[in-house]
Short mmCIF file of C-alpha atoms in Angstrom, two decimals:
data_model
loop_
_atom_site.label_atom_id
_atom_site.label_comp_id
_atom_site.label_asym_id
_atom_site.label_seq_id
_atom_site.Cartn_x
_atom_site.Cartn_y
_atom_site.Cartn_z
CA UNK A 1 10.08 -18.84 0.78
CA UNK A 2 8.91 -20.51 -1.99
CA UNK A 3 5.44 -21.95 -1.18
CA UNK A 4 2.82 -23.63 -3.51
CA UNK A 5 -0.34 -21.39 -2.45
CA UNK A 6 -2.47 -23.64 -3.97
CA UNK A 7 -1.48 -26.36 -1.88
CA UNK A 8 -3.37 -24.24 1.11
CA UNK A 9 -6.68 -23.42 -0.12
CA UNK A 10 -9.69 -23.71 1.62
CA UNK A 11 -13.51 -23.45 0.52
CA UNK A 12 -15.78 -21.25 2.62
CA UNK A 13 -19.34 -21.42 1.89
CA UNK A 14 -20.39 -17.74 3.42
CA UNK A 15 -23.78 -17.99 1.36
CA UNK A 16 -26.46 -21.24 1.93
CA UNK A 17 -29.29 -19.08 -0.88
CA UNK A 18 -27.71 -19.24 -3.34
CA UNK A 19 -25.12 -21.24 -2.45
CA UNK A 20 -21.94 -19.19 -2.43
CA UNK A 21 -18.58 -20.62 -1.53
CA UNK A 22 -14.79 -18.02 -1.27
CA UNK A 23 -11.43 -19.62 -1.77
CA UNK A 24 -9.10 -18.14 0.32
CA UNK A 25 -5.54 -19.29 0.42
CA UNK A 26 -4.63 -20.17 4.17
CA UNK A 27 -0.77 -20.60 5.72
CA UNK A 28 0.59 -20.45 8.45
CA UNK A 29 3.07 -21.29 10.40
CA UNK A 30 3.20 -23.66 13.76
CA UNK A 31 3.66 -20.33 15.90
CA UNK A 32 2.81 -17.25 13.82
CA UNK A 33 4.02 -13.56 15.33
CA UNK A 34 0.46 -11.96 13.70
CA UNK A 35 -2.16 -13.11 10.83
CA UNK A 36 -2.17 -10.66 8.30
CA UNK A 37 -4.96 -11.10 5.75
CA UNK A 38 -4.82 -9.61 2.28
CA UNK A 39 -8.34 -8.66 0.05
CA UNK A 40 -7.67 -7.47 -3.64
CA UNK A 41 -9.47 -4.96 -5.68
CA UNK A 42 -11.92 -5.05 -8.64
CA UNK A 43 -10.87 -7.20 -10.66
CA UNK A 44 -7.76 -8.35 -8.94
CA UNK A 45 -7.63 -12.41 -7.44
CA UNK A 46 -5.62 -13.65 -4.48
CA UNK A 47 -2.75 -14.75 -6.01
CA UNK A 48 -2.05 -11.18 -6.86
CA UNK A 49 -0.42 -11.21 -3.11
CA UNK A 50 1.80 -13.94 -3.67
CA UNK A 51 4.56 -12.16 -2.99
CA UNK A 52 4.18 -10.59 0.16
CA UNK A 53 2.85 -14.18 0.95
CA UNK A 54 5.57 -16.13 0.73
CA UNK A 55 7.63 -12.65 2.47
CA UNK A 56 5.82 -12.78 5.09
CA UNK A 57 4.13 -16.70 5.65
CA UNK A 58 7.37 -17.81 7.64
CA UNK A 59 6.36 -15.72 10.82
CA UNK A 60 2.97 -14.91 10.33
CA UNK A 61 0.00 -16.46 9.43
CA UNK A 62 -1.42 -14.69 5.82
CA UNK A 63 -3.99 -15.23 4.60
CA UNK A 64 -5.72 -13.41 1.07
CA UNK A 65 -9.11 -14.27 -0.53
CA UNK A 66 -11.14 -14.89 -3.95
CA UNK A 67 -13.88 -11.99 -3.07
CA UNK A 68 -17.33 -12.63 -4.29
CA UNK A 69 -16.85 -13.05 -8.68
CA UNK A 70 -13.42 -12.94 -7.77
CA UNK A 71 -10.35 -15.56 -8.58
CA UNK A 72 -11.72 -18.82 -8.04
CA UNK A 73 -14.90 -18.18 -5.87
CA UNK A 74 -18.45 -18.82 -7.38
CA UNK A 75 -19.77 -15.87 -9.37
CA UNK A 76 -23.37 -15.52 -8.25
CA UNK A 77 -25.40 -12.72 -9.91
CA UNK A 78 -25.79 -11.22 -7.08
CA UNK A 79 -24.77 -9.86 -3.99
CA UNK A 80 -21.95 -7.59 -4.53
CA UNK A 81 -22.82 -4.37 -2.61
CA UNK A 82 -21.49 -3.44 0.25
CA UNK A 83 -23.22 -5.28 3.14
CA UNK A 84 -22.58 -8.62 1.19
CA UNK A 85 -19.18 -7.71 0.57
CA UNK A 86 -18.85 -6.97 4.32
CA UNK A 87 -20.71 -9.75 5.41
CA UNK A 88 -18.42 -11.98 2.96
CA UNK A 89 -15.75 -11.67 4.47
CA UNK A 90 -16.96 -11.64 8.08
CA UNK A 91 -17.56 -15.23 7.77
CA UNK A 92 -14.51 -16.49 5.77
CA UNK A 93 -12.65 -15.18 8.70
CA UNK A 94 -15.37 -16.64 11.46
CA UNK A 95 -14.52 -19.78 9.47
CA UNK A 96 -11.14 -19.70 9.49
CA UNK A 97 -10.75 -19.12 13.16
CA UNK A 98 -8.87 -16.24 12.64
CA UNK A 99 -7.26 -14.56 16.33
CA UNK A 100 -7.59 -11.13 16.59
CA UNK A 101 -6.36 -8.23 16.29
CA UNK A 102 -4.72 -9.41 13.38
CA UNK A 103 -3.09 -7.24 10.46
CA UNK A 104 -5.68 -6.48 7.29
CA UNK A 105 -4.40 -5.19 3.49
CA UNK A 106 -6.59 -4.39 0.41
CA UNK A 107 -5.60 -3.00 -2.81
CA UNK A 108 -7.06 -0.65 -4.75
CA UNK A 109 -10.87 -1.25 -4.32
CA UNK A 110 -10.22 -3.87 -1.88
CA UNK A 111 -8.59 -0.53 0.69
CA UNK A 112 -12.29 0.24 0.19
CA UNK A 113 -13.75 -2.54 1.61
CA UNK A 114 -11.13 -3.03 4.74
CA UNK A 115 -11.18 0.47 5.87
CA UNK A 116 -15.20 -0.45 6.28
CA UNK A 117 -13.98 -3.49 8.36
CA UNK A 118 -11.58 -1.87 10.33
CA UNK A 119 -14.71 1.25 10.98
CA UNK A 120 -17.02 -1.47 11.82
CA UNK A 121 -15.13 -3.57 13.50
CA UNK A 122 -11.75 -1.50 14.86
CA UNK A 123 -10.86 -3.50 17.74
CA UNK A 124 -10.39 -6.48 15.77
CA UNK A 125 -7.82 -4.68 13.78
CA UNK A 126 -4.29 -4.09 14.89
CA UNK A 127 -3.02 -2.27 11.72
CA UNK A 128 -4.40 -1.13 8.68
CA UNK A 129 -2.97 -0.92 5.11
CA UNK A 130 -4.23 0.64 2.20
CA UNK A 131 -2.25 0.14 -1.62
CA UNK A 132 -3.09 2.08 -4.26
CA UNK A 133 -6.65 2.90 -2.81
CA UNK A 134 -8.34 6.04 -3.74
CA UNK A 135 -10.93 8.07 -2.04
CA UNK A 136 -13.27 7.66 -4.95
CA UNK A 137 -13.29 4.89 -8.40
CA UNK A 138 -14.23 7.08 -11.47
CA UNK A 139 -13.35 4.14 -14.40
CA UNK A 140 -13.09 6.10 -17.85
CA UNK A 141 -15.56 6.03 -20.21
CA UNK A 142 -15.52 2.66 -22.29
CA UNK A 143 -14.77 0.39 -19.47
CA UNK A 144 -17.37 2.26 -17.32
CA UNK A 145 -19.85 2.13 -21.39
CA UNK A 146 -18.78 -1.49 -21.16
CA UNK A 147 -20.38 -2.21 -17.68
CA UNK A 148 -23.64 -0.88 -18.82
CA UNK A 149 -24.06 -3.12 -21.40
CA UNK A 150 -26.98 -5.82 -21.02
CA UNK A 151 -26.03 -9.23 -19.93
CA UNK A 152 -26.41 -11.38 -22.17
CA UNK A 153 -23.57 -9.43 -23.92
CA UNK A 154 -21.31 -9.27 -21.36
CA UNK A 155 -21.14 -12.96 -20.68
CA UNK A 156 -20.18 -13.21 -24.09
CA UNK A 157 -16.97 -10.65 -23.82
CA UNK A 158 -16.14 -12.77 -20.57
CA UNK A 159 -13.96 -15.28 -22.50
CA UNK A 160 -12.12 -12.33 -23.74
CA UNK A 161 -10.88 -10.52 -20.95
CA UNK A 162 -9.62 -13.18 -18.90
CA UNK A 163 -5.73 -12.30 -19.04
CA UNK A 164 -6.60 -8.79 -17.65
CA UNK A 165 -9.54 -9.47 -15.55
CA UNK A 166 -10.05 -12.55 -12.56
CA UNK A 167 -13.76 -11.28 -12.75
CA UNK A 168 -16.33 -11.91 -15.43
CA UNK A 169 -17.72 -8.67 -16.55
CA UNK A 170 -21.40 -10.52 -15.66
CA UNK A 171 -19.95 -10.68 -11.65
CA UNK A 172 -17.89 -7.07 -12.34
CA UNK A 173 -21.61 -5.03 -13.68
CA UNK A 174 -23.48 -5.84 -10.37
CA UNK A 175 -20.33 -4.70 -8.28
CA UNK A 176 -19.18 -1.62 -10.06
CA UNK A 177 -23.48 -0.26 -10.70
CA UNK A 178 -24.68 -1.64 -6.89
CA UNK A 179 -20.58 -0.68 -4.80
CA UNK A 180 -17.56 0.57 -6.66
CA UNK A 181 -19.77 3.78 -7.88
CA UNK A 182 -20.68 4.74 -5.09
CA UNK A 183 -18.61 4.53 -2.52
CA UNK A 184 -16.94 7.54 -1.05
CA UNK A 185 -13.94 7.72 0.99
CA UNK A 186 -13.36 11.30 2.25
CA UNK A 187 -15.87 10.60 5.50
CA UNK A 188 -15.07 7.69 5.95
CA UNK A 189 -11.07 7.25 6.29
CA UNK A 190 -11.58 10.72 8.73
CA UNK A 191 -13.44 8.56 11.50
CA UNK A 192 -9.91 5.35 11.44
CA UNK A 193 -9.04 5.08 14.28
CA UNK A 194 -6.19 2.10 13.66
CA UNK A 195 -2.86 3.19 13.19
CA UNK A 196 -2.51 2.96 9.29
CA UNK A 197 -0.02 3.27 6.48
CA UNK A 198 -0.62 4.11 2.99
CA UNK A 199 1.05 2.57 0.08
CA UNK A 200 1.10 4.37 -3.24
CA UNK A 201 2.54 3.75 -6.94
CA UNK A 202 4.30 7.25 -8.00
CA UNK A 203 2.64 6.29 -11.67
CA UNK A 204 -0.29 5.54 -11.08
CA UNK A 205 -2.85 6.44 -13.60
CA UNK A 206 -5.97 4.19 -13.27
CA UNK A 207 -7.48 6.96 -11.29
CA UNK A 208 -7.23 10.56 -11.25
CA UNK A 209 -4.17 10.95 -9.29
CA UNK A 210 -5.90 13.80 -6.32
CA UNK A 211 -7.68 10.69 -5.02
CA UNK A 212 -4.57 8.51 -3.98
CA UNK A 213 -2.55 12.09 -3.10
CA UNK A 214 -4.61 12.82 -0.34
CA UNK A 215 -6.03 9.35 1.10
CA UNK A 216 -3.22 9.93 4.01
CA UNK A 217 -4.38 13.48 4.56
CA UNK A 218 -6.97 12.61 5.47
CA UNK A 219 -6.15 9.51 7.29
CA UNK A 220 -5.64 10.47 11.10
CA UNK A 221 -2.20 10.37 12.17
CA UNK A 222 -1.18 7.96 8.96
CA UNK A 223 1.63 7.16 6.92
CA UNK A 224 2.20 7.77 3.79
CA UNK A 225 4.83 5.58 1.09
CA UNK A 226 5.30 6.96 -2.31
CA UNK A 227 6.51 4.32 -4.65
CA UNK A 228 8.69 5.08 -6.75
CA UNK A 229 8.66 3.89 -10.81
CA UNK A 230 5.49 1.89 -10.00
CA UNK A 231 2.60 2.19 -10.92
CA UNK A 232 -1.43 0.60 -9.54
CA UNK A 233 -0.62 -3.23 -9.05
CA UNK A 234 2.83 -1.38 -7.08
CA UNK A 235 2.40 -4.51 -4.93
CA UNK A 236 4.05 -6.62 -7.73
CA UNK A 237 5.95 -4.16 -9.63
CA UNK A 238 8.16 -2.96 -6.74
CA UNK A 239 7.34 -6.25 -4.69
CA UNK A 240 10.07 -5.58 -2.27
CA UNK A 241 9.89 -1.33 -1.63
CA UNK A 242 6.36 -2.26 -0.44
CA UNK A 243 7.36 -5.62 1.36
CA UNK A 244 9.97 -2.92 3.50
CA UNK A 245 7.62 -1.02 3.86
CA UNK A 246 4.91 -3.87 5.07
CA UNK A 247 7.68 -4.77 7.45
CA UNK A 248 8.31 -1.17 8.82
CA UNK A 249 5.36 -1.10 9.91
CA UNK A 250 4.34 -3.94 11.37
#
């Protein structure tokens, strides 16, 4: 299918004080077989799921969310800890009247977000898919240094990062300090009770290789798909292979 995804955007208020509105893409046929929810990673955006949404929208309801601080969603200075991110996700699903159980897919740190949701609400998740997700998210020293700069400096350099980051530095800093830098998935993965598939790019060097390779081994009964000739953005770089893996798992 060739769908103009922007025609299917919705604005969802997840907080009133301060006002925070998230943007979500929601496409559905008249009688969907299932609902698939896509969550992007640190610095990502909903449109990174464009190929998967196009592929699966003919038979399924597909939803992709710009998380707080990212894409077309509001970018407050606070509220980036995991409990608040979880509440944002729960609010979006409630306001969009998502039927349960649904399929939940996360990329990179989005995999951490969907893991936490699946642990909190296992009855809501039919199947879980983690793409390029690590057990720990240790940034390279240069990026780590940049995120420790004062907020005033981060706002100045924000316009220069828009080509490769879909969230401004002033939002990424608290997201990193309050959430990404603290999350450790090894014990969390072992507690997952839902059918899970892990997809990873064979040439992914964004984080340490063991942080990717150990994920599937840490999840009871998980499928492990190693996609050759691809890196961290595997769902864009090798979309046909990723689509086939998702379709087979479903």
